[in-house]
Coordinates of C-alpha atoms in Angstrom, one line a residue:
M1 CA 140.0 -30.3 70.7
T2 CA 137.5 -29.3 68.4
A3 CA 134.4 -27.1 68.9
Q4 CA 131.1 -29.0 68.6
P5 CA 128.1 -28.1 66.3
A6 CA 125.9 -27.2 69.4
D7 CA 128.9 -24.7 70.6
H8 CA 129.0 -23.1 67.2
A9 CA 125.1 -23.1 67.2
A10 CA 125.3 -21.4 70.7
T11 CA 128.2 -18.9 69.5
A12 CA 125.8 -17.7 66.3
D13 CA 122.7 -17.5 68.4
R14 CA 124.9 -15.2 71.0
A15 CA 125.8 -13.0 68.0
R16 CA 122.7 -12.6 66.5
S17 CA 121.3 -11.7 69.9
A18 CA 124.3 -9.1 70.3
L19 CA 123.6 -7.5 67.1
E20 CA 119.9 -7.1 67.7
A21 CA 120.5 -5.3 70.8
L22 CA 122.7 -3.1 68.4
R23 CA 119.6 -2.5 66.6
T24 CA 117.9 -1.5 69.8
E25 CA 120.9 0.5 71.3
I26 CA 121.0 2.7 67.8
G27 CA 117.6 3.5 68.7
K28 CA 118.2 5.5 71.9
A29 CA 120.2 8.0 69.6
V30 CA 118.0 7.8 66.0
V31 CA 114.3 7.4 65.9
G32 CA 112.4 6.3 63.0
Q33 CA 115.0 4.8 60.4
D34 CA 115.1 1.2 61.1
P35 CA 115.9 0.4 57.7
A36 CA 118.6 2.5 57.5
V37 CA 120.1 0.6 60.7
T38 CA 119.2 -2.6 59.6
G39 CA 121.6 -1.7 56.0
L40 CA 124.0 -0.8 58.1
V41 CA 124.3 -4.1 60.2
V42 CA 124.1 -6.4 57.0
A43 CA 126.8 -4.2 55.2
L44 CA 129.2 -5.4 58.3
L45 CA 128.3 -8.8 58.2
C46 CA 129.2 -8.6 54.3
R47 CA 132.3 -6.4 54.9
G48 CA 130.7 -4.0 52.6
H49 CA 130.6 -0.3 52.3
V50 CA 127.2 1.9 52.7
L51 CA 126.0 5.2 50.7
L52 CA 123.8 6.9 53.1
E53 CA 121.2 9.5 51.1
G54 CA 119.0 11.9 52.5
V55 CA 118.2 15.7 52.9
P56 CA 120.1 17.5 55.6
G57 CA 118.8 17.2 58.9
V58 CA 117.7 13.4 58.7
A59 CA 120.4 12.0 61.3
K60 CA 122.8 10.4 59.0
T61 CA 126.2 11.2 60.7
L62 CA 124.4 10.7 64.2
L63 CA 123.7 7.2 62.8
V64 CA 127.0 6.2 62.0
R65 CA 128.2 8.0 64.9
A66 CA 125.5 5.8 67.0
L67 CA 126.6 2.5 65.0
A68 CA 130.2 3.1 66.4
A69 CA 129.6 3.4 70.0
S70 CA 127.3 0.7 70.1
L71 CA 130.0 -1.4 68.8
E72 CA 133.1 0.1 70.8
L73 CA 134.4 0.6 67.2
D74 CA 137.3 3.0 66.4
T75 CA 135.6 5.9 64.0
K76 CA 136.7 9.0 62.4
R77 CA 135.0 11.4 60.4
V78 CA 136.0 13.3 56.9
Q79 CA 134.2 16.1 56.0
F80 CA 134.8 16.2 51.9
T81 CA 135.2 19.6 50.3
P82 CA 136.4 20.9 46.7
D83 CA 140.3 21.5 48.5
L84 CA 140.6 18.3 50.5
M85 CA 143.6 16.1 48.9
P86 CA 143.6 12.5 48.6
S87 CA 146.7 12.7 50.8
D88 CA 144.0 14.1 53.5
V89 CA 142.0 10.9 53.4
T90 CA 144.8 8.1 53.0
G91 CA 148.0 9.8 55.0
S92 CA 151.3 10.5 53.5
L93 CA 155.1 10.5 53.7
V94 CA 156.3 13.3 56.6
Y95 CA 159.9 14.0 56.6
D96 CA 161.4 13.7 60.2
A97 CA 163.9 16.4 60.7
R98 CA 165.8 14.4 63.7
T99 CA 166.4 11.0 61.8
A100 CA 166.7 12.6 58.2
E101 CA 164.2 10.3 57.1
F102 CA 160.4 10.1 55.5
S103 CA 158.2 8.5 58.1
F104 CA 154.4 7.5 57.0
Q105 CA 151.7 9.6 59.0
P106 CA 148.2 7.5 58.5
G107 CA 145.6 9.5 57.6
P108 CA 141.6 9.1 59.1
V109 CA 141.2 6.1 56.7
F110 CA 143.1 4.1 59.3
T111 CA 139.8 3.9 61.5
N112 CA 137.1 0.5 62.0
L113 CA 134.1 3.0 60.7
L114 CA 135.0 6.0 58.2
L115 CA 132.2 8.5 58.0
A116 CA 132.5 10.3 54.8
D117 CA 130.6 13.4 55.0
E118 CA 129.4 14.4 51.5
I119 CA 131.7 12.7 49.5
N120 CA 130.3 14.0 46.3
R121 CA 131.3 17.5 47.3
T122 CA 134.8 16.6 46.6
P123 CA 136.4 16.3 43.3
P124 CA 137.1 12.5 41.4
K125 CA 140.6 12.8 42.0
T126 CA 140.0 12.8 45.9
Q127 CA 137.1 10.3 45.8
S128 CA 139.1 7.9 43.9
S129 CA 141.5 7.9 46.6
L130 CA 139.1 5.7 48.9
L131 CA 138.3 3.2 45.8
E132 CA 141.7 1.3 46.8
A133 CA 140.9 1.0 50.6
M134 CA 137.3 0.0 49.9
E135 CA 138.1 -2.9 47.7
E136 CA 141.5 -3.9 48.5
R137 CA 141.2 -2.9 52.4
Q138 CA 144.9 -1.1 52.0
V139 CA 146.3 1.9 51.2
T140 CA 148.9 2.1 49.0
V141 CA 151.8 5.3 49.9
D142 CA 155.1 5.2 47.8
G143 CA 154.8 1.9 46.3
T144 CA 154.2 0.1 49.8
P145 CA 150.8 -1.4 50.8
R146 CA 149.0 -0.8 53.9
P147 CA 146.7 -3.0 55.4
L148 CA 143.7 -0.9 57.1
P149 CA 142.4 -2.5 60.4
D150 CA 139.3 -5.2 60.7
P151 CA 136.6 -4.6 60.8
F152 CA 136.8 -1.7 58.2
L153 CA 133.7 0.1 56.9
V154 CA 133.1 3.1 54.8
A155 CA 129.9 4.7 55.3
A156 CA 129.2 7.8 53.0
T157 CA 126.8 10.2 52.8
Q158 CA 125.4 12.9 50.1
N159 CA 122.9 15.0 49.6
P160 CA 120.3 14.4 46.6
V161 CA 118.7 18.0 46.4
E162 CA 121.6 20.5 46.0
Y163 CA 123.8 19.9 43.2
E164 CA 125.9 23.2 43.1
G165 CA 129.5 22.4 44.0
T166 CA 129.3 18.6 43.5
Y167 CA 130.7 15.6 41.8
P168 CA 128.7 12.7 41.0
L169 CA 130.0 9.3 42.0
P170 CA 131.3 7.7 39.2
E171 CA 130.1 4.2 38.5
A172 CA 133.2 2.7 39.2
Q173 CA 132.9 3.9 42.6
L174 CA 129.3 3.4 43.5
D175 CA 130.0 -0.2 42.3
R176 CA 132.2 -0.5 45.4
F177 CA 129.0 0.3 47.5
L178 CA 127.5 -3.0 48.6
L179 CA 124.3 -0.9 49.8
K180 CA 122.5 2.5 49.1
L181 CA 120.2 3.9 51.6
T182 CA 117.6 6.4 51.5
V183 CA 117.4 8.1 54.4
P184 CA 113.6 9.5 54.3
L185 CA 112.1 12.6 56.4
P186 CA 110.6 10.7 59.7
S187 CA 106.7 10.4 60.0
R188 CA 105.0 12.9 62.0
Q189 CA 104.7 10.8 65.2
D190 CA 108.4 10.2 64.7
E191 CA 109.4 13.6 64.4
I192 CA 107.3 14.6 67.6
D193 CA 109.4 11.7 69.2
V194 CA 112.7 13.3 68.0
L195 CA 111.2 16.9 69.3
T196 CA 110.2 14.8 72.7
R197 CA 113.6 13.6 73.4
H198 CA 115.2 17.4 72.5
A199 CA 112.5 19.1 74.9
Q200 CA 113.9 16.4 77.6
G201 CA 117.9 16.9 77.2
F202 CA 119.1 14.7 74.6
N203 CA 122.3 16.3 73.2
P204 CA 123.5 14.6 70.0
R205 CA 127.0 15.3 70.4
D206 CA 126.9 13.3 73.7
L207 CA 125.9 9.6 73.2
A208 CA 127.0 8.6 76.1
A209 CA 124.6 10.7 78.2
A210 CA 121.9 9.3 76.0
G211 CA 122.5 6.1 77.4
V212 CA 124.3 4.5 74.2
R213 CA 126.5 1.8 75.1
P214 CA 128.9 -0.9 73.5
V215 CA 126.9 -3.9 73.3
A216 CA 128.3 -6.1 70.7
T217 CA 131.8 -6.8 70.5
A218 CA 134.6 -7.6 67.6
A219 CA 134.4 -11.0 68.5
D220 CA 130.3 -11.5 68.0
L221 CA 130.6 -9.6 64.5
E222 CA 133.5 -12.2 63.6
A223 CA 131.3 -15.0 65.0
A224 CA 127.8 -13.4 62.6
R225 CA 130.5 -13.4 59.5
D226 CA 131.1 -17.4 60.2
A227 CA 127.5 -17.7 60.5
V228 CA 126.2 -15.8 58.1
A229 CA 129.0 -17.6 55.2
K230 CA 127.3 -21.1 56.6
T231 CA 123.7 -19.9 55.7
A232 CA 122.5 -22.1 53.0
V233 CA 121.8 -21.1 49.4
S234 CA 119.7 -23.6 46.8
P235 CA 120.4 -23.8 43.5
E236 CA 116.8 -22.2 42.9
I237 CA 117.7 -19.2 44.7
T238 CA 121.1 -18.8 42.9
G239 CA 119.3 -19.0 39.7
Y240 CA 116.7 -16.2 41.0
V241 CA 119.6 -13.7 41.8
V242 CA 121.0 -14.0 38.4
D243 CA 117.5 -13.9 36.6
I244 CA 116.8 -10.5 38.4
C245 CA 120.1 -9.2 37.6
R246 CA 120.2 -10.4 33.9
A247 CA 116.7 -8.9 33.8
T248 CA 117.9 -5.3 34.5
R249 CA 120.3 -5.5 31.4
E250 CA 117.5 -6.0 29.0
S251 CA 115.3 -2.9 30.6
P252 CA 114.4 -0.7 28.0
S253 CA 114.6 2.1 30.8
L254 CA 118.3 1.1 31.4
T255 CA 121.6 2.0 29.7
L256 CA 123.3 0.4 32.1
G257 CA 122.4 -3.3 34.1
V258 CA 123.6 -4.7 37.8
S259 CA 127.1 -6.6 37.1
P260 CA 128.0 -9.7 38.0
R261 CA 129.4 -8.0 41.2
G262 CA 126.1 -6.8 42.0
A263 CA 124.8 -10.2 41.5
T264 CA 127.0 -11.5 44.2
A265 CA 126.5 -8.4 46.8
L266 CA 122.7 -9.3 46.2
L267 CA 123.6 -13.1 47.2
A268 CA 125.5 -12.1 49.9
T269 CA 123.1 -9.5 51.3
S270 CA 120.4 -12.2 51.1
R271 CA 122.3 -14.4 53.3
A272 CA 123.1 -11.4 55.8
W273 CA 119.3 -10.6 56.1
A274 CA 118.1 -14.7 56.4
W275 CA 120.3 -15.3 59.1
L276 CA 119.6 -11.8 61.0
T277 CA 115.9 -13.2 60.9
G278 CA 116.6 -16.2 62.3
R279 CA 116.9 -18.7 59.3
D280 CA 120.0 -20.6 58.3
Y281 CA 119.2 -20.5 54.6
V282 CA 117.7 -18.3 52.0
I283 CA 114.1 -17.5 50.5
P284 CA 113.4 -15.7 47.7
D285 CA 111.4 -13.0 50.5
D286 CA 115.5 -12.6 51.4
V287 CA 116.0 -11.2 48.0
K288 CA 113.7 -9.1 47.6
A289 CA 114.0 -7.7 50.7
L290 CA 117.5 -6.3 49.8
A291 CA 117.2 -6.1 46.2
L292 CA 116.6 -2.3 46.1
P293 CA 119.4 -0.8 48.5
T294 CA 121.7 -3.4 46.5
L295 CA 121.0 -2.7 43.1
R296 CA 119.7 0.7 43.0
H297 CA 122.8 2.3 42.5
R298 CA 124.2 -0.1 40.2
V299 CA 121.7 0.3 37.1
Q300 CA 121.7 3.9 35.3
L301 CA 119.0 5.5 34.1
R302 CA 118.0 6.2 30.0
P303 CA 117.6 10.1 29.9
E304 CA 114.4 9.9 28.3
A305 CA 112.9 7.6 31.0
E306 CA 114.4 10.0 33.4
M307 CA 112.5 12.6 32.0
E308 CA 109.5 10.7 31.8
G309 CA 109.8 10.1 35.5
V310 CA 111.0 6.5 36.0
T311 CA 113.2 6.0 39.0
A312 CA 115.9 3.1 39.4
D313 CA 113.8 1.8 42.5
S314 CA 110.6 1.7 39.9
V315 CA 112.4 -0.2 37.3
I316 CA 113.9 -2.9 39.6
N317 CA 110.3 -3.1 41.7
A318 CA 108.8 -3.9 38.1
I319 CA 111.6 -6.6 37.6
L320 CA 110.9 -8.2 40.8
A321 CA 107.2 -8.2 40.0
H322 CA 107.9 -9.6 36.7
V323 CA 110.8 -12.3 37.1
P324 CA 109.5 -15.6 38.2
V325 CA 109.7 -16.5 42.0
P326 CA 111.6 -19.8 42.9
R327 CA 108.7 -22.7 44.4

């Protein structure tokens, strides 16, 4: 007996309510970072990965831990350092003297939510160990591919103000991240709220004591992904996404524009945002809302533009202002 459309709609509504509750639950631990919270939820819906950039102490790690606690997902954290080896992330073959055979010891990447802390502090060889995991959802060791759990999301953090001892992420790896979210310093009132919570006994290392509970299940997430996949996209919206991405390739301020992979990512994140806001179709405002986090890390500025103070965000904003919006 097949499910009726009304059943599908009810399931989708329950999933949307669960994800709304997820955002509220994370707010019990993290103050004033709603765009970053929403970005993480969008990434989960799109099966994508997130790069979180912000100065130390703005709750990047706490944000990811609170997400995992609210979703009852398995999570692991890797502190990336200059001496970290690829096998420290993916796992390796270990010799068992009792059986005289090699067995595979899974690394921390075998989890639902991997927090890659300060990913730009490790050399490119170790950074690249995540490429297959992020793109293919598997790890190959000694010629044997091993699938990763589902859902699987990499949330990587990097510090934008300290370049000593860092290794900038190569373009190929940056393009594997669905979103690059900037985590800003809080406003004065938000910072007062943070201090007030700490004065009342909030312990960021004990999220259960802060009241953070699982409010959404893997089934909710799967139902939400199915609903997002059914969100309608008109030919005009598809053309709008393509026009924005093509405009980045023609910008005089950029040496590298957005690839077709980036255009696909913008379409996916726009659909997820449309569904989260309660619609089953995409409008131009959805594309505009997700253009910056989806595209900012996929473009490369000319050195002379950087010297003049131009940023990737300012270029994308200028393009959004000039590309005709479909009616």
